XYZ file of C-alpha atoms in Angstrom:
757
model
C 28.082 -24.584 30.667
C 29.257 -26.476 27.605
C 27.447 -27.594 24.504
C 25.791 -30.991 24.585
C 27.748 -33.199 22.251
C 26.510 -36.030 20.023
C 26.176 -39.524 21.317
C 28.546 -41.182 18.853
C 30.871 -44.135 18.998
C 33.788 -42.493 20.809
C 33.646 -39.859 23.518
C 36.091 -36.956 23.206
C 36.921 -37.585 26.839
C 37.810 -41.269 26.321
C 41.595 -41.902 26.517
C 43.025 -44.873 24.611
C 46.616 -46.089 24.738
C 48.651 -44.190 22.168
C 45.824 -41.827 21.393
C 46.930 -38.826 23.476
C 47.288 -36.491 20.494
C 43.839 -37.418 19.216
C 42.404 -36.801 22.661
C 43.849 -33.282 22.949
C 42.781 -32.385 19.414
C 39.237 -33.435 20.224
C 39.316 -31.606 23.520
C 40.432 -28.466 21.687
C 37.478 -28.911 19.311
C 35.092 -29.093 22.254
C 36.589 -25.868 23.624
C 36.113 -24.116 20.280
C 32.441 -25.140 20.117
C 32.026 -23.983 23.692
C 33.513 -20.632 22.749
C 31.055 -20.231 19.874
C 28.165 -20.567 22.276
C 28.968 -17.248 23.986
C 26.854 -16.677 27.103
C 27.582 -19.613 29.444
C 24.600 -18.806 31.630
C 22.130 -19.210 28.760
C 21.723 -22.949 29.332
C 22.464 -25.388 32.107
C 23.448 -28.500 30.181
C 25.986 -31.255 30.599
C 28.329 -32.774 28.107
C 27.415 -36.225 26.871
C 29.687 -38.839 25.291
C 30.190 -38.393 21.584
C 32.247 -36.774 18.880
C 31.871 -33.503 17.090
C 29.840 -33.743 13.911
C 31.611 -33.252 10.597
C 29.661 -30.058 9.986
C 29.455 -26.932 12.126
C 25.912 -27.286 13.466
C 25.813 -27.292 17.262
C 22.758 -27.149 19.520
C 22.730 -25.535 22.947
C 19.702 -26.110 25.169
C 18.319 -23.664 27.724
C 17.767 -26.451 30.263
C 18.211 -30.159 30.822
C 14.740 -30.541 32.347
C 11.467 -28.603 32.034
C 7.960 -29.146 33.425
C 5.253 -30.306 31.036
C 3.802 -27.491 28.879
C 6.806 -25.268 29.635
C 8.939 -23.880 26.835
C 12.504 -24.989 26.270
C 14.785 -23.134 23.851
C 17.653 -24.286 21.667
C 20.281 -22.100 20.060
C 21.609 -23.515 16.819
C 25.191 -22.428 16.161
C 26.895 -22.825 12.803
C 23.998 -22.333 10.384
C 24.492 -19.395 8.006
C 22.404 -16.289 8.727
C 19.514 -15.456 6.394
C 19.981 -12.927 3.630
C 19.688 -9.317 4.799
C 16.319 -8.906 3.074
C 14.950 -12.203 4.370
C 15.536 -12.085 8.111
C 11.965 -13.199 8.636
C 12.575 -16.484 6.841
C 12.744 -19.565 9.004
C 14.768 -21.121 6.190
C 15.272 -24.862 6.025
C 16.542 -25.163 9.585
C 14.494 -27.288 11.971
C 14.894 -29.095 15.237
C 13.829 -32.724 15.018
C 12.522 -33.794 18.430
C 11.693 -37.390 19.289
C 9.151 -37.631 22.099
C 9.033 -40.457 24.685
C 6.174 -42.084 22.759
C 8.366 -42.253 19.647
C 6.747 -39.426 17.710
C 9.135 -37.370 15.562
C 8.291 -33.639 15.613
C 9.852 -31.100 13.247
C 10.031 -27.699 14.935
C 11.067 -24.721 12.754
C 13.878 -22.397 13.787
C 13.739 -18.625 13.376
C 16.343 -15.868 13.228
C 16.119 -14.191 16.622
C 17.398 -10.763 17.587
C 17.375 -10.422 21.394
C 15.927 -7.174 22.730
C 16.312 -5.388 26.028
C 13.228 -3.718 27.473
C 12.886 -0.826 29.885
C 9.614 0.700 30.993
C 8.699 4.275 31.837
C 5.043 4.318 32.951
C 3.094 7.438 32.162
C 5.258 8.621 29.276
C 2.844 7.746 26.471
C 4.523 6.541 23.300
C 7.839 6.429 25.148
C 6.696 4.217 27.999
C 8.155 1.052 26.457
C 11.814 1.135 25.417
C 13.032 -1.791 23.289
C 16.594 -2.053 22.079
C 18.570 -4.790 20.275
C 20.805 -6.561 22.764
C 23.499 -8.930 21.577
C 23.934 -10.775 18.329
C 21.085 -12.487 16.483
C 20.964 -16.274 16.574
C 18.992 -19.156 15.152
C 16.541 -20.137 17.870
C 14.138 -23.040 18.301
C 11.316 -22.918 20.829
C 9.598 -26.138 21.841
C 6.901 -26.964 24.381
C 6.794 -30.653 25.383
C 3.408 -32.241 26.014
C 4.726 -35.677 26.992
C 6.615 -36.425 30.182
C 9.882 -38.345 29.990
C 13.153 -38.219 28.073
C 13.211 -36.330 24.754
C 15.988 -36.388 22.175
C 16.610 -33.985 19.334
C 19.005 -32.644 16.744
C 19.143 -29.704 14.351
C 18.771 -30.347 10.638
C 19.744 -27.915 7.890
C 18.736 -28.529 4.297
C 20.835 -26.624 1.784
C 19.632 -25.289 -1.551
C 21.448 -28.118 -3.354
C 19.435 -30.719 -1.438
C 22.192 -31.806 0.936
C 21.413 -32.096 4.630
C 23.527 -31.327 7.674
C 22.670 -32.481 11.161
C 23.966 -31.510 14.571
C 24.777 -33.658 17.544
C 21.892 -35.329 19.346
C 20.910 -33.803 22.654
C 18.411 -34.871 25.274
C 16.248 -33.274 27.926
C 13.635 -34.451 30.395
C 10.043 -33.306 30.728
C 8.633 -33.620 34.239
C 4.980 -33.645 35.349
C 3.247 -30.325 36.041
C -0.207 -28.955 36.759
C -0.148 -26.613 33.758
C -3.252 -26.865 31.573
C -1.508 -26.820 28.206
C -2.982 -25.740 24.885
C -6.575 -24.923 24.010
C -8.418 -27.351 21.745
C -11.894 -28.490 20.792
C -13.408 -30.741 23.419
C -13.193 -34.393 22.485
C -16.490 -35.090 24.255
C -18.409 -32.098 22.932
C -16.725 -30.242 20.037
C -19.029 -27.243 20.534
C -16.880 -26.221 23.474
C -13.234 -25.957 24.479
C -10.981 -27.950 26.723
C -7.287 -27.754 27.548
C -4.625 -30.346 26.810
C -5.048 -31.930 30.235
C -8.740 -32.535 29.558
C -10.158 -29.796 31.773
C -13.174 -27.840 30.522
C -12.687 -24.278 29.347
C -15.254 -21.556 28.808
C -13.760 -18.385 27.328
C -14.371 -15.356 29.557
C -12.905 -12.162 28.192
C -12.885 -9.291 25.756
C -10.939 -7.534 23.039
C -7.657 -5.866 23.888
C -6.908 -5.408 20.249
C -4.600 -2.402 20.076
C -1.438 -2.721 22.146
C 1.333 -0.238 21.442
C 3.334 2.740 22.571
C 0.777 5.310 21.398
C -2.215 3.304 22.611
C -4.191 3.336 25.851
C -2.792 -0.128 26.481
C 0.975 -0.045 26.205
C 2.993 -2.775 27.871
C 3.198 -0.854 31.138
C -0.597 -0.646 31.259
C -0.840 -4.301 30.271
C 1.432 -5.301 33.157
C -0.838 -3.424 35.525
C -4.153 -4.685 34.111
C -3.680 -8.359 33.230
C -3.185 -9.510 36.846
C -6.380 -7.670 37.811
C -8.284 -9.228 34.913
C -7.031 -12.702 35.763
C -8.020 -12.298 39.414
C -11.579 -11.601 38.236
C -11.741 -14.737 36.092
C -10.702 -13.388 32.685
C -9.051 -16.210 30.738
C -9.332 -15.124 27.096
C -8.350 -12.001 25.152
C -8.399 -11.140 21.483
C -5.274 -9.214 20.434
C -4.388 -7.816 17.020
C -0.899 -8.158 15.584
C -2.036 -6.440 12.373
C -2.520 -2.804 13.372
C -0.302 -1.217 10.730
C 1.446 1.761 12.371
C -0.929 2.692 15.192
C -0.243 -0.359 17.373
C 1.250 -3.854 17.349
C 1.853 -5.046 13.785
C 4.186 -7.837 12.739
C 3.715 -7.545 8.978
C 2.665 -4.082 7.834
C 3.470 -0.821 6.088
C 5.131 1.043 8.950
C 7.122 3.887 7.471
C 9.265 6.724 8.768
C 7.978 8.949 5.948
C 4.185 8.740 6.182
C 1.290 7.143 8.066
C -1.363 4.701 6.943
C -4.303 7.046 7.564
C -2.984 9.408 4.881
C -0.731 6.966 3.051
C 1.356 8.620 0.391
C 5.007 7.752 0.282
C 7.113 10.750 -0.866
C 8.978 8.685 -3.445
C 9.905 8.843 -7.101
C 11.835 6.774 -9.564
C 14.957 8.235 -11.091
C 14.470 9.252 -14.708
C 16.267 6.888 -17.015
C 17.057 4.264 -14.375
C 16.193 0.888 -15.871
C 18.146 -1.567 -13.729
C 15.964 -4.456 -12.619
C 18.478 -5.598 -10.029
C 18.164 -2.657 -7.630
C 15.476 -0.592 -5.987
C 14.047 2.166 -8.128
C 12.134 4.203 -5.540
C 13.809 7.012 -3.644
C 12.610 9.554 -1.099
C 12.285 12.911 -2.834
C 12.625 16.459 -1.481
C 11.569 19.222 -3.853
C 10.611 22.873 -3.499
C 11.922 26.228 -2.364
C 14.716 26.753 0.137
C 13.711 25.477 3.552
C 11.554 22.608 2.250
C 11.842 19.713 4.701
C 11.430 15.965 4.597
C 11.359 14.390 8.057
C 12.184 10.786 8.903
C 9.982 10.089 11.910
C 9.358 6.360 12.479
C 5.978 5.303 13.815
C 7.784 3.579 16.669
C 10.153 6.087 18.381
C 13.730 4.981 17.779
C 15.355 3.867 21.034
C 19.056 4.583 21.635
C 21.483 3.913 24.449
C 22.732 6.843 26.531
C 26.342 7.919 26.042
C 26.854 5.578 23.125
C 28.437 6.169 19.685
C 26.216 5.986 16.584
C 26.587 6.508 12.895
C 23.809 7.829 10.674
C 24.541 7.126 7.028
C 22.942 7.149 3.612
C 23.293 8.830 0.271
C 21.757 11.897 -1.317
C 21.495 12.888 -4.941
C 21.166 16.706 -5.232
C 19.765 17.768 -8.592
C 20.749 20.928 -10.492
C 22.835 22.578 -7.814
C 20.611 21.786 -4.856
C 22.129 21.268 -1.413
C 20.659 19.382 1.549
C 21.247 19.843 5.257
C 20.889 16.639 7.264
C 20.025 17.371 10.875
C 19.849 15.063 13.881
C 18.187 17.451 16.340
C 18.446 15.252 19.417
C 22.181 14.864 18.782
C 22.758 18.505 17.855
C 24.469 17.494 14.624
C 24.136 18.937 11.130
C 25.736 17.856 7.890
C 25.671 19.518 4.481
C 25.421 17.417 1.331
C 25.905 18.979 -2.122
C 25.735 20.577 -4.424
C 27.193 17.775 -6.529
C 29.262 18.730 -9.494
C 28.640 15.400 -11.177
C 24.950 15.287 -10.431
C 25.315 11.818 -8.938
C 24.961 10.223 -5.528
C 26.871 11.616 -2.559
C 27.437 9.373 0.439
C 27.142 10.931 3.879
C 27.982 9.719 7.352
C 27.273 11.502 10.617
C 28.915 10.171 13.744
C 27.625 11.282 17.123
C 27.382 10.201 20.733
C 24.087 10.241 22.575
C 23.583 12.300 25.703
C 23.945 11.143 29.252
C 20.230 10.473 29.737
C 19.176 10.126 26.114
C 16.963 7.128 25.349
C 15.294 8.260 22.092
C 16.696 9.497 18.812
C 13.983 11.893 17.674
C 13.105 12.853 14.062
C 15.798 13.283 11.402
C 15.347 16.345 9.202
C 16.402 16.740 5.556
C 16.189 20.407 4.546
C 16.845 22.019 1.198
C 19.380 24.811 1.632
C 18.349 26.327 -1.654
C 15.545 25.768 -4.114
C 15.751 22.534 -6.024
C 15.292 18.813 -5.756
C 17.146 15.922 -4.146
C 16.755 12.181 -3.613
C 17.549 10.235 -0.434
C 18.428 6.535 -0.295
C 19.809 3.959 2.094
C 19.164 5.825 5.342
C 20.663 3.826 8.185
C 21.319 4.201 11.899
C 23.542 1.778 13.766
C 25.338 1.739 17.058
C 29.128 1.499 16.856
C 30.089 -1.426 19.040
C 33.451 -2.454 20.414
C 36.080 -2.679 17.715
C 34.082 -0.488 15.353
C 31.585 -3.212 14.545
C 28.133 -1.881 13.663
C 25.075 -3.095 15.520
C 21.627 -3.985 14.098
C 19.730 -1.573 11.891
C 17.577 0.843 13.911
C 15.970 2.765 11.037
C 14.325 -0.113 9.187
C 11.161 2.000 8.798
C 13.113 4.381 6.530
C 13.517 1.767 3.784
C 10.898 2.651 1.164
C 11.698 -0.471 -0.878
C 11.097 -2.899 1.967
C 8.253 -5.251 0.997
C 5.242 -4.988 3.269
C 4.639 -8.742 3.024
C 7.505 -10.938 4.138
C 9.249 -8.500 6.494
C 8.456 -8.969 10.178
C 8.907 -5.829 12.221
C 11.630 -6.643 14.772
C 10.500 -4.318 17.569
C 6.908 -5.507 17.275
C 8.060 -9.124 17.348
C 9.885 -8.405 20.607
C 6.737 -6.741 21.926
C 4.589 -9.732 21.040
C 7.087 -12.019 22.784
C 6.441 -10.032 25.922
C 2.641 -9.921 25.499
C 2.522 -13.707 25.073
C 4.790 -14.312 28.065
C 2.706 -11.951 30.216
C -0.534 -13.693 29.232
C 0.981 -17.095 29.934
C 2.161 -15.936 33.338
C -1.410 -15.011 34.304
C -3.192 -17.985 32.764
C -4.831 -15.997 29.960
C -5.282 -17.436 26.471
C -4.883 -15.212 23.396
C -6.692 -15.231 20.087
C -4.087 -13.573 17.884
C -5.445 -11.753 14.843
C -2.345 -12.183 12.705
C -2.504 -11.080 9.060
C -2.890 -7.453 8.004
C -6.010 -7.700 5.871
C -5.321 -4.869 3.445
C -1.980 -6.391 2.441
C -3.787 -9.502 1.161
C -7.392 -8.620 0.347
C -6.661 -7.182 -3.095
C -4.939 -10.441 -4.098
C -7.814 -12.768 -3.190
C -10.258 -11.938 -5.968
C -9.397 -14.824 -8.304
C -8.355 -18.200 -6.822
C -6.618 -19.130 -10.098
C -4.516 -15.981 -10.331
C -0.770 -15.682 -9.616
C -1.585 -12.981 -7.041
C -3.810 -15.407 -5.117
C -1.111 -18.080 -5.239
C 1.493 -15.612 -3.965
C -0.795 -14.532 -1.135
C -1.041 -18.153 -0.001
C 2.735 -18.565 -0.127
C 3.318 -15.334 1.792
C 0.771 -16.281 4.438
C 2.355 -19.706 4.846
C 5.756 -18.096 5.230
C 4.396 -15.758 7.880
C 2.649 -18.512 9.795
C 5.735 -20.697 9.710
C 7.507 -17.820 11.431
C 4.609 -17.351 13.877
C 4.613 -21.062 14.740
C 8.368 -20.958 15.294
C 8.341 -17.828 17.449
C 5.052 -17.903 19.390
C 3.476 -21.291 18.736
C 5.314 -22.956 21.618
C 3.396 -20.895 24.165
C 0.206 -22.497 25.503
C -1.087 -18.916 25.886
C -1.633 -18.815 22.113
C -5.153 -20.208 21.889
C -5.948 -19.598 18.231
C -4.606 -18.101 15.030
C -7.160 -15.687 13.579
C -6.209 -15.142 9.954
C -7.399 -11.545 9.751
C -9.883 -9.082 11.129
C -13.076 -8.631 9.117
C -12.190 -9.898 5.685
C -14.639 -9.168 2.860
C -17.124 -12.072 3.118
C -17.818 -11.882 -0.617
C -14.281 -12.808 -1.661
C -13.580 -16.420 -2.739
C -11.461 -17.307 0.275
C -12.315 -21.032 0.440
C -9.116 -22.070 -1.305
C -7.032 -19.867 0.992
C -8.534 -21.431 4.124
C -8.261 -24.923 2.678
C -4.572 -24.657 1.824
C -3.649 -22.761 4.988
C -5.567 -25.355 6.966
C -3.560 -28.199 5.465
C -0.364 -26.215 6.059
C -1.130 -25.931 9.776
C -2.008 -29.600 10.053
C 1.391 -30.463 8.596
C 3.534 -27.776 10.256
C 2.025 -26.736 13.592
C 3.226 -29.253 16.213
C 0.707 -27.936 18.742
C -2.420 -28.037 16.534
C -3.560 -24.520 17.413
C -7.139 -23.674 16.605
C -7.806 -21.624 13.463
C -10.441 -18.997 12.842
C -11.180 -15.825 10.896
C -13.677 -12.969 10.882
C -15.618 -10.986 8.277
C -17.263 -7.584 8.246
C -20.705 -9.168 7.783
C -21.784 -12.629 8.948
C -20.346 -15.350 6.718
C -22.150 -18.702 7.090
C -19.726 -20.142 4.534
C -16.784 -19.444 6.845
C -18.668 -20.661 9.904
C -19.116 -24.011 8.163
C -15.622 -24.295 6.667
C -14.106 -27.616 7.834
C -10.621 -26.131 8.238
C -11.757 -23.210 10.376
C -12.039 -24.563 13.911
C -13.922 -21.668 15.532
C -17.008 -20.010 14.064
C -16.770 -16.278 14.554
C -19.031 -13.247 14.322
C -18.879 -9.513 15.082
C -21.901 -7.404 15.996
C -22.569 -3.874 17.281
C -25.946 -2.745 18.548
C -26.660 0.630 16.919
C -29.719 2.927 17.223
C -31.001 1.894 13.798
C -31.200 -1.755 14.860
C -34.957 -1.772 15.581
C -35.385 -5.511 15.066
C -33.661 -6.280 18.367
C -35.119 -4.865 21.562
C -31.951 -4.684 23.656
C -28.429 -6.003 24.221
C -29.719 -9.311 25.595
C -31.834 -10.020 22.516
C -28.903 -8.975 20.320
C -26.593 -11.523 21.934
C -29.255 -14.235 21.774
C -30.062 -13.511 18.126
C -26.428 -13.607 16.994
C -25.779 -16.773 18.992
C -28.667 -18.497 17.234
C -27.201 -17.577 13.849
C -23.784 -18.893 14.859
C -25.186 -22.159 16.161
C -27.428 -22.566 13.115
C -24.364 -22.560 10.863
C -21.833 -24.119 13.241
C -23.689 -26.679 15.344
C -20.619 -28.854 15.905
C -17.682 -26.536 16.573
C -16.735 -23.799 19.061
C -18.434 -20.480 18.310
C -17.601 -17.001 19.580
C -19.122 -13.553 19.339
C -15.605 -12.171 19.271
C -16.557 -8.507 18.827
C -19.585 -6.990 20.476
C -20.512 -3.528 21.648
C -22.837 -0.585 21.594
C -22.117 1.977 18.901
C -23.349 5.032 17.064
C -24.558 4.822 13.475
C -20.955 5.593 12.442
C -19.651 2.653 14.526
C -18.160 4.978 17.150
C -18.328 4.731 20.920
C -21.806 5.664 22.125
C -22.013 8.668 24.445
C -24.789 6.823 26.279
C -22.373 4.000 26.949
C -20.032 6.499 28.610
C -22.909 7.571 30.827
C -23.520 3.993 31.980
C -21.308 4.213 35.066
C -22.410 0.797 36.352
C -21.608 -0.870 33.006
C -25.118 -2.348 32.842
C -24.766 -3.019 29.111
C -21.539 -4.938 29.698
C -22.921 -6.927 32.621
C -26.025 -7.994 30.710
C -24.184 -8.981 27.531
C -21.690 -11.080 29.512
C -24.357 -12.985 31.389
C -26.614 -13.421 28.373
C -23.844 -14.844 26.193
C -22.887 -17.441 28.797
C -26.303 -19.108 28.459
C -26.747 -19.142 24.690
C -24.734 -22.249 23.887
C -21.737 -20.224 22.695
C -18.218 -21.248 23.722
C -17.388 -17.988 25.480
C -18.748 -14.644 26.551
C -19.487 -11.858 24.117
C -16.138 -10.113 23.731
C -16.567 -6.365 24.118
C -14.631 -4.022 21.846
C -14.430 -0.793 23.862
C -11.547 -1.849 26.130
C -10.524 1.702 27.052
C -14.018 2.490 28.289
C -14.266 -0.815 30.141
C -11.046 0.012 31.940
C -12.222 3.521 32.834
C -15.503 2.093 34.139
C -13.580 -0.526 36.153
C -15.906 -3.025 34.514
C -13.687 -6.041 35.234
C -15.643 -6.499 38.469
C -18.442 -8.007 36.378
C -16.283 -10.941 35.284
C -15.744 -12.359 38.762
C -19.370 -13.167 39.650
C -19.968 -14.779 36.259
C -16.781 -16.856 36.479
C -17.778 -18.123 39.936
C -21.289 -19.057 38.828
C -20.061 -20.955 35.768
C -17.477 -23.046 37.641
C -19.596 -26.187 37.901
C -21.088 -26.250 34.399
C -19.913 -29.403 32.565
C -19.115 -27.716 29.257
C -17.701 -30.817 27.577
C -20.159 -33.354 28.947
C -21.891 -33.627 25.579
C -25.247 -33.085 27.300
C -25.578 -29.298 27.516
C -28.554 -27.747 25.781
C -29.457 -24.076 25.697
C -33.010 -22.838 26.179
C -34.743 -19.495 26.549
C -38.211 -18.216 27.334
C -40.261 -15.190 28.340
C -41.799 -15.305 31.832
C -44.097 -13.182 33.973
C -46.181 -12.004 31.049
C -43.146 -11.166 28.986
C -41.443 -8.928 31.542
C -38.673 -11.443 32.332
C -36.252 -12.974 29.821
C -34.972 -16.435 30.785
C -31.762 -17.902 29.352
C -30.504 -21.266 30.519
C -28.379 -24.349 30.041
C -29.322 -27.823 31.143
C -28.354 -31.453 31.068
C -30.644 -34.355 31.969
C -29.826 -33.856 35.633
C -29.023 -30.175 36.224
C -29.800 -26.660 35.000
C -28.288 -23.188 35.217
C -30.483 -20.165 34.556
C -30.202 -16.404 34.268
C -33.256 -14.165 34.490
C -33.285 -10.497 33.468
C -35.998 -7.896 33.984
C -36.487 -6.623 30.440
C -36.920 -3.065 31.733
C -33.529 -3.300 33.471
C -31.523 -3.678 30.286
C -29.263 -0.897 29.065
C -31.682 -0.071 26.264
C -34.657 -0.136 28.603
C -33.146 1.875 31.429
C -30.513 4.075 29.759
C -32.011 4.702 26.318
C -35.768 4.441 26.792
C -35.698 5.703 30.366
C -37.880 2.938 31.795
C -37.625 2.431 35.537
C -37.678 -1.301 36.275
C -40.286 -2.499 38.728
C -39.746 -5.302 41.203
C -40.500 -8.740 39.789
C -42.606 -10.866 42.105
C -44.916 -13.888 41.959
C -43.125 -15.326 38.928
C -42.391 -18.994 38.282
C -39.683 -20.837 36.429
C -40.263 -24.248 34.825
C -37.406 -26.405 33.554
C -38.498 -29.562 31.766
C -36.471 -32.561 30.682
C -34.816 -33.204 34.049
C -34.785 -36.764 35.322
C -37.239 -37.515 38.130
C -35.793 -36.900 41.564
C -35.093 -34.345 44.245
C -33.229 -31.159 43.326
C -31.698 -28.285 45.217
C -32.384 -24.809 43.879
C -29.745 -22.207 44.816
C -29.993 -18.533 43.912
C -27.093 -16.278 43.012
C -26.720 -12.493 42.953
C -24.979 -11.648 39.622
C -23.944 -8.184 40.853
C -22.504 -9.124 44.232
C -21.214 -12.497 43.099
C -22.611 -14.355 46.114
C -24.952 -17.246 46.717
C -28.213 -16.369 48.464
C -28.164 -19.405 50.725
C -31.211 -18.288 52.694
C -33.313 -18.741 49.546
C -32.149 -22.302 48.789
C -34.879 -24.924 48.599
C -35.578 -28.480 47.524
C -38.003 -29.337 44.754
C -39.176 -32.465 42.974
C -38.922 -33.129 39.253
C -42.100 -34.651 37.879
C -43.732 -35.249 34.484
C -43.928 -31.497 33.916
C -40.347 -30.830 34.956
C -39.126 -28.731 37.856
C -41.330 -25.824 38.903
C -39.616 -23.127 40.940
C -40.948 -19.964 42.524
C -38.676 -17.041 41.604
C -37.668 -14.772 44.526
C -38.396 -11.084 44.211
C -35.771 -9.160 42.234
C -35.398 -5.908 40.315
C -32.590 -6.317 37.763
C -31.375 -9.892 37.269
C -30.934 -13.136 39.126
C -29.297 -16.514 38.501
C -30.008 -19.982 39.805
C -28.556 -23.457 39.812
C -30.746 -26.548 39.910
C -28.742 -29.630 40.927
C -29.728 -33.118 42.083
C -29.582 -33.869 45.788
C -26.804 -36.370 46.375
C -27.982 -39.625 47.952
C -26.599 -40.155 51.424
C -24.738 -43.272 50.255
C -22.738 -41.280 47.706
C -21.108 -39.230 50.471
C -19.629 -42.236 52.225
């Protein structure tokens, strides 16, 4: 493979009389650019006529042709790397892509460190092994939505305002059956559709915490997502803001403490006044034997039988001495006492064991009573030629800003989560920002802190767009989980909204959530999805059961967001302290889950209620409840613009009816109110058989209709019960078959014989 060269006036392979020297010089230049590219298998591209640009920017494409809605990648060679403390910056490097229709799209680049992954199922926090592999590069990810020939070039804007551009390259986009990105329906903005115009109703749940120490690590995710998808799951809500207990791109992960008892063991040096360097240092103080342990929240992966160097500096005070111990490597090093009372550099070289994949904690121990400071702790692999690899102990840096640094291992993890979801046709609502890093700054919209929060969020989202935005699996950016609804966030959402409209080539949907319902946010014009969280607790006496809870919350959402998608994106049954209910654990059939799913599908919401207790759902094997619902909903025209929700009480109040209808069809779900989770599991009522009940659906056009009944538990049509009815002035009147728990039906017009010819 060679780099695609610019289409300029003269090809480097064109020979003119008397120009032999020029030809060979140009050919040598092509070879040098080719050498810079490195891995020849990374892209399958062909050289095109042209000359090398006057600058050093060169673009290498991963392919010459990709199907529609499939990612293509470009490596940009020759742009300077970001500053060491700003690796998360996308900088001023973009790829300018011209689509077949003539649209010019500016796609941001990002500084990409490749990672190798190995998996070890069943080993808890050490099930997923991620390790830096190869040199970092500037990378551009793009997903074409138009078929035909695309052209593009890299553009770098320097601080002085000058601009460099690379050669122009081209690639083709071929037709495909991929659905593309999620968006608001153009026919009915209350619901979703995909880029190809197909309807989309979100069926899914929360899978918020993904990480090595969580129930769902990547190994578990690989096992579960195919099963979910086979049952009709197409939507998951995932957090990327979990601090140090799970996946977190921007957070306070530290090798020295944990967020649930956050207290960094740091001090400033007395008398140090320099404003140009960090002033916080890890401190060890106490009697002989006092320890300070560097134990990153993400276990540090290492390569077996590989050389490493652990380095840093220690400042022993008043005759103290410190032993530095790398237990997994069996190495100890003594630092101090220092005669000068200043900093002492240390460096420990070691080679990992034959089967060693993890570093383990690093111990700093006072050899005698006293005090010492630690700074600059670093672990790097020693590569060929003595060159040091990427930093592996980034969690040890106590002066690393929480905002603006994007955790490299977690970024690699999210790459994999997004790719896995895309592979199985599942869309992700990514809860991106770590709330507690921003919430304190959003009290006064006119304050410098508020302004900085907006800038930091924009910087983060530019990175997120560059790294994950090209995947159609990313359905929506959720700003944060459960922000304080009383804060003045309107300006934040307004400015972030405009930022996305100008910088997100794929126009991803935007949403947010609050810890109490926020009608203001539901109505905000630059929040595309109205969102609400709700948990049914014992003290909630206003609502009879889980079905009424879903219906009540859906009404509130639709009251405040009548013209946009709306989701009940957290729902569950909980104790008064918001914990998992023991009664829920006892519900082996997952009745509560089944009922909430079916109820939410008929409320006019844009997706099912998304349950929170994913671990319990997995243990209950509750995914079986998705399949029947997905099959029943297949024919509902979500973006027809005609759907209307309705509900009623039948059979003297013993049956709750929820339904959707157009002018020519209806879909209904009926639930015995004594068969709900609250009725059966909490109140202990034994549901009786429902018989001699009738269902009336008004508003249907006159004509003949077929009524088909569906078993929501078995997921099958009860064809023996199908019948034909007439719609008259009083609507369609249907006799309900006998049932005990719940039942669903479809009322559809009988096709005229002529329409089948």
